[in-house]
Structure formats: structure tokens, C-alpha cells
């Protein structure tokens, strides 16, 4: 029991940490590829030199981030067997395939091409060099697809058959076309744009304010970064909306928990605030907007949305005794933090874009100096999103098929996991501090001068 | 049934690729602090592997993923069995991975030395652990009828597995040294790599032969004719590699040490077949290609995928090596990126 509890904490700590770097890799690879395409295609000689330096500048930040993502990613691949061997046994046929495909189709391409990109400036033509960063970007985003195929099965199993107590794959294409992965993937893909966009915006804002020599060059990336971020935010909001609508069929318990809806209601109200009581299975007090939840789900202010209490009764009939409600309070507030902060970021991105269009953007000192301090918001939003996704499927590790409690490696002791959990946490903390300081040092020391206009 | 054999061979191929490729970059990493105290020299040594080490490491990740997909019971039992050993390996690989990236970003010598130490630690520890793991797998571990490991961390260590670990380490260090002799351009540095290679080669031969002897008493590897021939061939080829290095023929020496690693991996897998993890409690509890594999459907899907992508991967990895084929100069190592 102790090993299970600690293994969950260890997995949570290491995945959340891993996912600090992943969205930056996903989005920044595309951003750098776009920037290098500008460098290759531009006809303006004064811009070409500056643009190349900007590519290398953001490329260096990309590489620091990428190396952190790689080393923490290996931990995740090993974890499924190390701590969750009974899960890996039960799910191997289905879960192992996308993982192997991720390595075979994406990791090889990504790592080989990144090595070529970093060291190939003088060995390749401009165009060929630009192709390598595009391959890195495509491979990174392809790897996200495979791992989300695996994750989507855990949220919403499809294309399988139960045989000898194990889930066996029956239809590979059903796995790939799982409606769930469509929502998760598009949402994650654009979250990558939003995250990387914000990173570019925060760094550029600092450079515009504090580095007079580089001011003009970084005003360009301030503008393009803000646009990139805005596109990412709008599209992830859209895909998130459709995915939540789909949850009504695919995982109604998660949806009800996100909204702290205990009873079936028609039309269902949206709670802006709720004082959730998980013991009595109701909200002690709440502030609601009538019909809005139904409207969010059905695009019309009526229609029944299932509540947790009736779903719980259904699940008890189907799966036997047990509590099938996830952490309602955590889900409810994580979802609100995610949506609220995403809204705030949209305003920030829009304001940044409008300011960056002006020649005298650097005069907006208060706004620009606040941007780097606000960067952690996007990381909080990403983590909240994953909390909703992963805590929302508890008590299941694979919804309807295997419970988290049955998945842990039986040979582990609490002491084993204590040791590794502390080991990973301390190592990760120290590395985060070092990587951040290196990035700050790099940002301060490197200049990009550009005399041209736009 | 046939697909399970295909996948057994594919797993063996992936591990062969991993040991051959990452073998020399572990070797280069492990030798780094001992070849030269000079910062510029060390930059050149590191530069021989920086463009490629990450691609090499993906061979391990792919081997792990492929094991998960094709023999999920083996993946489950193996990773849970080696829990603390794998934690140590991950810790080492984490330090190593970031060290390549962090080292060059500061001028301070103490900063650089610290990360060079991490590269060495992160190369030596996994090299030993893979040797321990390989010998453990074939010697047998206390695995019960439910495929669950019943021992603790120290049951993974025996004289045989420690000798196996050291044999792996010294073979990789030798492999790395002979790689350096064909990748560096500085004459005195090449000479130092060669001298170090010969030293490591002697230690490697001793531990390799010791390991061969202990293999006879600890395992049934020699019951397989293929395994026996492959292991003897590996030893012979490895001795020949040493002779060629002594004669200053780095290229042939590197090819021969690569072959030695390939033959050793073949011997190991041939000795295991049709088992993948041997149980020391009861031969019937061993994990085999029949009782530990995934369903025929998954295997056939993965076979199609592997037939398409493994050749593609090989083509662009060879292209990348070809692109960086020139010997590393001081200018290369100073190049900013």
C-alpha cells in the first residue's frame, strides 16, 4: 500500500516535471523552424544576418530545454516497468506498441537531426540545414502523438479484447483514430505553441527593455512570439471545448467532477464557485449560472448532464463496490485555474502584439518588465490541465479495466520508493536551478543587433 | 510462434546496435578525465561524440520500447527486478545527458571539470550496470511462478555479475579509445588514446576471459553451439583488435572491437534462447518467448512497422555519421552553436 501511494507521488512529480519541458520543445521547435525559414527566404540583407542570430539565440534556449526534456523522458519510459509492472503486464500489448513507435519513428529522427542541426551550420547548405530543424519539429510533435495515443487508451479504451486477464490489441487503427486522442493531441499541440510563444515573449520583452543593442531585433520576436502564443491559446481553447463536450460520452464522471455536479440536472448550471463537500456528496454552497453547463456541452441551454451520484450508482452496479469519484475539489479548481489563467494569457498576448507593433515599444516599461514574471502562469496552466486529465480517471489506471491499486509492482517496498522518490526530486530541483541560471546567463550575454525596420 | 522468434531476433539486433554505438560513446565519456588535463584537448575529445550520442542512446530507448511491445512480461519483470539498479542508471544518464549540454556554457575550469566528471560517472556506471544485468539475466534470478522477482537489490550482485560488469566496462573503454584514434586529429592526443586503449584492452581481455570461465560454471550458455562459437569468436576478434591497435591501425582495431561487441551480444541471446529471463528457482518459471510475448496481432503490427522504419533509421543515422566523418580539430571544438 505504501509502495503504491509513493509510486503515485513519484510518477506525479516526475511527469509534471517532464512536462515543464515538453510543451516548450513542441512549440519552440516549430517557432525556430519558422524563424529559420524566414532567414533562408528573406531578400533583405540587413535582416538576414540578424535573423540568423535570432535563430541561433532561440535555438540555444531550445537545446537547453530539449536536453532537460530528454533526460527526464527516459525516466518516464522506465517507470512503467519499474513501479507499475502489473500495469505493464496487463497493458503491454497495447501500451508498448505506441511507445516503441514513438522511439522508432520520432526519437531517432529528432535526436539525429538535432545533432546535425547544432553542428551542421557549415556542413550543409542553408536550405538543407533548415530542413533538419523542420524534421526536428515534426518528429517532436509526432512523438507527442504516440504517447497521447497510449494515454488516450487509458482514458477511453478502444480496439481491444480482454483475454486471459490481459488487454490485447484487436484493432491498431482504432487506437490511432480514438476520438479521445484527437482532443488530447490537438489540445497539447496548441498548448505547445502557447507555452513556447510565452517563453519567446518573456525573453524578448526582457531584451527589448534591458539590452539596447538588441532592442530592434527582439521587438520582431516579441511581435511574432505574441502572435504565436495567441494562435496557440485560441486553438487550444477551441480544441479544449470540443474535447470537454466529447467527455460527456467518453468519461462523464470526469466531466461531472470538473464541474462539481453531484446530481443529474436538466438544464445543468455552471458553478463559478463551489464549496465542495466530498463527504456528504454535495456542495455546501455555490454560485451558479443557470443552464450554462448544458449550453457548454450541447450548444443549447438545455439538455441533461449526468451528476456524480447517479454515475456512482451505475458504476457500483457495473464494477462492484467502491468509490468511483475522483478528487472533485482538485479537479474543479484545477479546471478553473486553467481556464481563467488561459483567458488572462490571451489578453497578455494581444496587448503584447499591439505594443510590439510600435517602434517605441520599449517605452512601455511597466508592461514589458511584468511579462517575464508572469511566465510561470503558463506552466501552472499546463500542470492544471494534466491534473484534470490524470486525476480525473482515478481510481482507474485504465478506465473500466484496471484500478491503480492493482497496477503497482508487487516486489517493491516502501523504502525502495522513498529512496528513489527523494533521489529524483532532489536531482530534479538542483538541475532546474542550474538550467534556469544557464538560460538567464545566456540571455544576458548574447546580443543581436539589427538596424533595419520590421 | 514464428513472429515470436522474429521479435527475439529483433530485440537482439536492437541491443546489438545499442552496445555497439553507445559502447564507444560510453567509452569516450569514461576515459575523458584520464586522457588529458588540458581544457582544449577535452573539448576535442567530447566533440567526437556530441553530435551523435543522443541518437545512440535512442537505441536503448527503442530496445526498451520494443521489449515492452513484444514481450511485455519481460519488460515488466525486468524493470521491476532491477528497480534500484535502474534508478542508479537513470541518475547517471540524467547527469551525463545534461553534462554534454551544460559543460560548454561557462568558461570557468571548475565548472567544466565538474561536468566532465559527470560525463565520466554517467558513462562508467551504466556500462557496469549493463554488464551486471546481462550476466544476471542468463545466470538466473529468483523469479516465482507469477513472474515476480522475490529477491532484493543485493541478490543482483554476485562474483559472476561483477566480473561481467567490469568486462563490459573495460571492453567499452577500449572501444571508446579505438574510436578516438580514428576521430581525433591531434597527434599527441591520438597517441595518448592509443596507449590508454592498450591498457584498457589488457584489462578487458583478462575480465572477458574470466567471465567466459565463470559463464561455464554459472550458466548453461555453452549448451548452445551458436553461443559457444560466438563467444569464442568474440574473444578472438577482441584480441586481434588489441594487436591492430598496438600496430597503430586504428580503423581495423575499431572494426574488430565492434565485431567483438556484436558477437558477445549474439552469444548472450543465443545462450538465452528461447528464454529471455532465467528463473533460478525453477526452470519452468523462466520467461520465454512463448509465455512472455504479446498477442500475435500486436506482434504482426509491430513487425510491419519495424520492417519499414528500422532501415530508414539506419539510412539517416549513417548519413549523419558520414556528415561528421572528418577528424575533429581544435577549431571544430571551439565552434560556437
XYZ file of N, CA, C and O in Angstrom, chain B residues 227-329:
412
model
N 26.047 -20.076 -29.433
C 26.533 -19.183 -28.380
C 28.013 -19.434 -28.108
O 28.799 -18.497 -27.951
N 28.387 -20.697 -28.052
C 29.787 -21.042 -27.772
C 30.699 -20.481 -28.855
O 31.703 -19.821 -28.554
N 30.314 -20.742 -30.102
C 31.147 -20.257 -31.212
C 31.233 -18.731 -31.181
O 32.310 -18.144 -31.309
N 30.090 -18.079 -30.972
C 30.062 -16.613 -30.991
C 30.935 -16.035 -29.881
O 31.665 -15.062 -30.077
N 30.867 -16.660 -28.691
C 31.636 -16.122 -27.564
C 33.134 -16.301 -27.796
O 33.933 -15.389 -27.536
N 33.519 -17.455 -28.322
C 34.938 -17.691 -28.607
C 35.406 -16.750 -29.716
O 36.475 -16.137 -29.627
N 34.546 -16.593 -30.732
C 34.883 -15.669 -31.818
C 35.057 -14.255 -31.276
O 35.980 -13.532 -31.662
N 34.177 -13.869 -30.358
C 34.265 -12.531 -29.774
C 35.624 -12.340 -29.107
O 36.289 -11.314 -29.297
N 36.019 -13.328 -28.310
C 37.299 -13.225 -27.608
C 38.451 -13.138 -28.606
O 39.353 -12.289 -28.465
N 38.401 -13.974 -29.635
C 39.493 -13.990 -30.623
C 39.569 -12.658 -31.361
O 40.654 -12.070 -31.517
N 38.424 -12.170 -31.786
C 38.374 -10.912 -32.514
C 38.865 -9.765 -31.636
O 39.555 -8.854 -32.079
N 38.522 -9.845 -30.361
C 38.912 -8.766 -29.454
C 40.434 -8.740 -29.255
O 41.045 -7.668 -29.234
N 41.017 -9.910 -29.128
C 42.481 -9.978 -29.010
C 43.119 -9.416 -30.290
O 44.059 -8.608 -30.236
N 42.565 -9.785 -31.440
C 43.068 -9.262 -32.714
C 42.960 -7.745 -32.759
O 43.857 -7.048 -33.260
N 41.859 -7.207 -32.208
C 41.676 -5.750 -32.171
C 42.824 -5.099 -31.415
O 43.393 -4.088 -31.836
N 43.186 -5.707 -30.293
C 44.292 -5.179 -29.489
C 45.601 -5.185 -30.269
O 46.378 -4.232 -30.201
N 45.815 -6.265 -30.986
C 47.045 -6.358 -31.779
C 47.078 -5.245 -32.824
O 48.091 -4.569 -33.010
N 45.952 -5.023 -33.472
C 45.896 -3.985 -34.505
C 46.106 -2.597 -33.914
O 46.732 -1.732 -34.531
N 45.579 -2.376 -32.713
C 45.787 -1.066 -32.083
C 47.267 -0.887 -31.745
O 47.827 0.203 -31.927
N 47.896 -1.952 -31.271
C 49.330 -1.880 -30.966
C 50.115 -1.566 -32.238
O 51.121 -0.856 -32.194
N 49.619 -2.054 -33.370
C 50.286 -1.773 -34.658
C 49.851 -0.443 -35.266
O 50.088 -0.191 -36.447
N 49.149 0.373 -34.497
C 48.690 1.700 -34.945
C 47.693 1.633 -36.105
O 47.618 2.546 -36.910
N 46.949 0.566 -36.204
C 45.900 0.517 -37.227
C 44.541 0.703 -36.532
O 43.818 -0.246 -36.242
N 44.228 1.972 -36.270
C 43.022 2.310 -35.503
C 41.735 1.847 -36.164
O 40.832 1.342 -35.501
N 41.670 2.012 -37.473
C 40.433 1.698 -38.177
C 40.065 0.220 -38.018
O 38.951 -0.119 -37.636
N 41.032 -0.650 -38.332
C 40.769 -2.082 -38.233
C 40.501 -2.468 -36.778
O 39.613 -3.272 -36.490
N 41.245 -1.850 -35.864
C 41.027 -2.130 -34.448
C 39.593 -1.796 -34.048
O 38.930 -2.554 -33.327
N 39.085 -0.653 -34.530
C 37.717 -0.254 -34.182
C 36.696 -1.221 -34.778
O 35.741 -1.633 -34.112
N 36.923 -1.616 -36.034
C 36.008 -2.570 -36.670
C 35.999 -3.897 -35.898
O 34.940 -4.466 -35.619
N 37.188 -4.339 -35.495
C 37.278 -5.612 -34.768
C 36.626 -5.521 -33.385
O 35.935 -6.442 -32.948
N 36.835 -4.386 -32.684
C 36.201 -4.305 -31.360
C 34.680 -4.183 -31.509
O 33.930 -4.671 -30.664
N 34.239 -3.568 -32.604
C 32.791 -3.547 -32.864
C 32.268 -4.965 -33.071
O 31.236 -5.355 -32.517
N 33.010 -5.749 -33.864
C 32.606 -7.138 -34.102
C 32.590 -7.932 -32.799
O 31.696 -8.759 -32.572
N 33.577 -7.670 -31.930
C 33.620 -8.384 -30.649
C 32.349 -8.111 -29.849
O 31.765 -9.023 -29.244
N 31.902 -6.843 -29.865
C 30.681 -6.492 -29.135
C 29.468 -7.172 -29.777
O 28.602 -7.724 -29.093
N 29.427 -7.173 -31.107
C 28.325 -7.824 -31.811
C 28.284 -9.316 -31.467
O 27.234 -9.861 -31.093
N 29.442 -9.991 -31.545
C 29.484 -11.437 -31.262
C 29.099 -11.740 -29.813
O 28.415 -12.724 -29.538
N 29.550 -10.881 -28.882
C 29.199 -11.112 -27.482
C 27.693 -11.030 -27.297
O 27.082 -11.854 -26.595
N 27.071 -10.020 -27.928
C 25.622 -9.875 -27.801
C 24.915 -11.079 -28.420
O 23.948 -11.609 -27.856
N 25.397 -11.518 -29.571
C 24.822 -12.699 -30.222
C 24.953 -13.918 -29.305
O 23.994 -14.671 -29.107
N 26.132 -14.081 -28.705
C 26.363 -15.228 -27.813
C 25.376 -15.214 -26.662
O 24.776 -16.241 -26.311
N 25.197 -14.042 -26.091
C 24.298 -13.908 -24.951
C 22.861 -14.283 -25.328
O 22.205 -15.075 -24.653
N 22.381 -13.721 -26.440
C 20.999 -14.014 -26.834
C 20.837 -15.474 -27.285
O 19.828 -16.108 -26.984
N 21.847 -15.998 -27.971
C 21.770 -17.398 -28.396
C 21.763 -18.318 -27.175
O 21.056 -19.323 -27.140
N 22.550 -17.953 -26.150
C 22.590 -18.751 -24.929
C 21.267 -18.714 -24.175
O 20.880 -19.665 -23.511
N 20.586 -17.591 -24.277
C 19.301 -17.449 -23.586
C 18.187 -18.214 -24.287
O 17.319 -18.784 -23.633
N 18.197 -18.189 -25.610
C 17.090 -18.698 -26.407
C 16.643 -20.081 -25.971
O 17.469 -20.945 -25.762
N 15.354 -20.348 -25.838
C 14.212 -19.460 -26.105
C 13.782 -18.675 -24.874
O 12.681 -18.115 -24.861
N 14.626 -18.676 -23.838
C 14.279 -17.904 -22.633
C 14.740 -16.465 -22.827
O 15.597 -16.182 -23.654
N 14.165 -15.537 -22.037
C 14.681 -14.167 -22.049
C 15.141 -13.792 -20.646
O 16.122 -13.094 -20.474
N 14.411 -14.288 -19.648
C 14.878 -14.147 -18.265
C 14.831 -15.534 -17.634
O 13.795 -16.179 -17.641
N 15.953 -15.940 -17.045
C 16.031 -17.270 -16.458
C 15.651 -17.191 -14.984
O 16.090 -16.291 -14.272
N 14.808 -18.131 -14.542
C 14.485 -18.205 -13.112
C 15.437 -19.172 -12.432
O 15.647 -20.289 -12.906
N 16.003 -18.758 -11.309
C 16.898 -19.641 -10.577
C 16.115 -20.558 -9.635
O 16.651 -21.512 -9.092
N 14.823 -20.258 -9.431
C 14.016 -21.074 -8.525
C 13.573 -22.364 -9.206
O 13.600 -23.439 -8.615
N 13.155 -22.240 -10.441
C 12.631 -23.389 -11.164
C 12.683 -23.060 -12.660
O 12.170 -22.024 -13.074
N 13.300 -23.929 -13.460
C 13.415 -23.633 -14.897
C 12.052 -23.347 -15.535
O 11.956 -22.584 -16.494
N 10.991 -23.941 -14.961
C 9.667 -23.758 -15.538
C 9.150 -22.340 -15.338
O 8.224 -21.902 -16.026
N 9.733 -21.594 -14.376
C 9.274 -20.220 -14.125
C 9.967 -19.204 -15.023
O 9.673 -18.014 -14.966
N 10.927 -19.664 -15.823
C 11.650 -18.725 -16.675
C 10.704 -18.042 -17.660
O 9.709 -18.630 -18.098
N 11.040 -16.805 -18.009
C 10.253 -16.085 -19.011
C 10.808 -16.418 -20.386
O 11.992 -16.234 -20.653
N 9.927 -16.934 -21.241
C 10.381 -17.384 -22.559
C 9.662 -16.612 -23.667
O 8.751 -15.831 -23.381
N 10.074 -16.873 -24.889
C 9.416 -16.168 -25.994
C 7.962 -16.603 -26.145
O 7.176 -15.897 -26.751
N 7.588 -17.764 -25.578
C 6.177 -18.159 -25.703
C 5.334 -17.652 -24.548
O 4.256 -17.109 -24.779
N 5.817 -17.763 -23.298
C 4.937 -17.365 -22.191
C 5.010 -15.882 -21.867
O 4.252 -15.392 -21.045
N 5.915 -15.137 -22.492
C 6.061 -13.723 -22.126
C 5.728 -12.764 -23.268
O 5.852 -11.563 -23.121
N 5.287 -13.303 -24.395
C 5.117 -12.428 -25.567
C 3.747 -11.764 -25.584
O 2.830 -12.157 -24.868
N 3.617 -10.750 -26.410
C 2.305 -10.151 -26.592
C 1.541 -10.948 -27.646
O 2.045 -11.921 -28.196
N 0.316 -10.504 -27.938
C -0.562 -11.293 -28.807
C -0.023 -11.302 -30.241
O 0.709 -10.398 -30.640
N -0.405 -12.317 -31.022
C 0.063 -12.394 -32.416
C -0.281 -11.131 -33.196
O 0.486 -10.692 -34.041
N -1.438 -10.529 -32.890
C -1.848 -9.327 -33.632
C -0.855 -8.182 -33.408
O -0.364 -7.568 -34.354
N -0.554 -7.917 -32.122
C 0.403 -6.851 -31.817
C 1.747 -7.138 -32.467
O 2.368 -6.256 -33.061
N 2.184 -8.397 -32.377
C 3.469 -8.745 -32.971
C 3.480 -8.510 -34.476
O 4.461 -8.016 -35.029
N 2.358 -8.832 -35.141
C 2.375 -8.660 -36.596
C 2.340 -7.178 -36.976
O 3.029 -6.756 -37.901
N 1.558 -6.376 -36.224
C 1.564 -4.931 -36.486
C 2.973 -4.383 -36.312
O 3.501 -3.646 -37.158
N 3.615 -4.771 -35.214
C 4.942 -4.234 -34.916
C 5.987 -4.725 -35.916
O 6.956 -4.027 -36.191
N 5.771 -5.936 -36.451
C 6.720 -6.440 -37.454
C 6.691 -5.564 -38.704
O 7.740 -5.181 -39.233
N 5.469 -5.238 -39.155
C 5.336 -4.375 -40.328
C 6.041 -3.043 -40.068
O 6.841 -2.549 -40.878
N 5.747 -2.459 -38.901
C 6.318 -1.162 -38.550
C 7.858 -1.225 -38.516
O 8.543 -0.365 -39.071
N 8.385 -2.280 -37.895
C 9.839 -2.393 -37.770
C 10.496 -2.566 -39.132
O 11.549 -1.988 -39.401
N 9.845 -3.365 -40.024
C 10.423 -3.586 -41.354
C 10.496 -2.285 -42.145
O 11.389 -2.090 -42.956
N 9.555 -1.375 -41.899
C 9.585 -0.105 -42.613
C 10.601 0.849 -41.981
O 11.413 1.451 -42.668
N 10.567 0.976 -40.651
C 11.299 2.077 -40.038
C 12.750 1.786 -39.665
O 13.570 2.697 -39.698
N 13.069 0.538 -39.323
C 14.465 0.266 -38.957
C 15.418 0.607 -40.108
O 16.418 1.301 -39.894
N 15.116 0.190 -41.358
C 16.015 0.589 -42.461
C 16.107 2.108 -42.649
O 17.187 2.639 -42.892
N 14.982 2.800 -42.500
C 15.001 4.265 -42.667
C 15.906 4.901 -41.616
O 16.739 5.764 -41.910
N 15.746 4.439 -40.366
C 16.581 4.969 -39.287
C 18.052 4.736 -39.601
O 18.885 5.639 -39.469
N 18.359 3.521 -40.047
C 19.756 3.200 -40.371
C 20.297 4.140 -41.433
O 21.410 4.648 -41.321
N 19.478 4.406 -42.452
C 19.952 5.265 -43.548
C 20.307 6.661 -43.027
O 21.398 7.164 -43.277
N 19.400 7.297 -42.258
C 19.759 8.671 -41.881
C 20.792 8.738 -40.763
O 21.518 9.712 -40.657
N 20.877 7.659 -39.954
C 21.962 7.689 -38.955
C 23.324 7.535 -39.635
O 24.282 8.206 -39.260
N 23.389 6.667 -40.636
C 24.651 6.509 -41.375
C 24.995 7.826 -42.071
O 26.138 8.276 -42.058
N 23.962 8.479 -42.634
C 24.190 9.786 -43.275
C 24.775 10.784 -42.269
O 25.716 11.522 -42.574
N 24.220 10.800 -41.043
C 24.708 11.753 -40.032
C 26.170 11.454 -39.684
O 26.987 12.372 -39.563
N 26.496 10.165 -39.526
C 27.900 9.813 -39.247
C 28.795 10.220 -40.411
O 29.906 10.700 -40.225
N 28.273 10.043 -41.635
C 29.047 10.394 -42.814
C 29.316 11.905 -42.844
O 30.415 12.354 -43.171
N 28.324 12.676 -42.438
C 28.443 14.137 -42.429
C 29.547 14.600 -41.471
O 30.247 15.572 -41.729
N 29.695 13.903 -40.367
C 30.706 14.281 -39.375
C 31.913 13.346 -39.439
O 32.529 13.050 -38.423
N 32.241 12.870 -40.644
C 33.276 11.838 -40.739
C 34.687 12.395 -40.557
O 35.584 11.670 -40.189
N 34.879 13.701 -40.817
C 36.234 14.256 -40.728
C 36.733 14.246 -39.295
O 35.967 14.417 -38.354
N 38.043 14.075 -39.151
C 38.641 14.089 -37.815
C 38.395 15.445 -37.142
O 38.422 16.482 -37.793
N 38.161 15.401 -35.839
C 37.829 16.605 -35.090
C 39.082 17.449 -34.848
O 40.094 16.941 -34.363
N 38.996 18.733 -35.197
C 40.132 19.633 -34.976
C 39.831 20.573 -33.814
O 38.702 20.616 -33.317
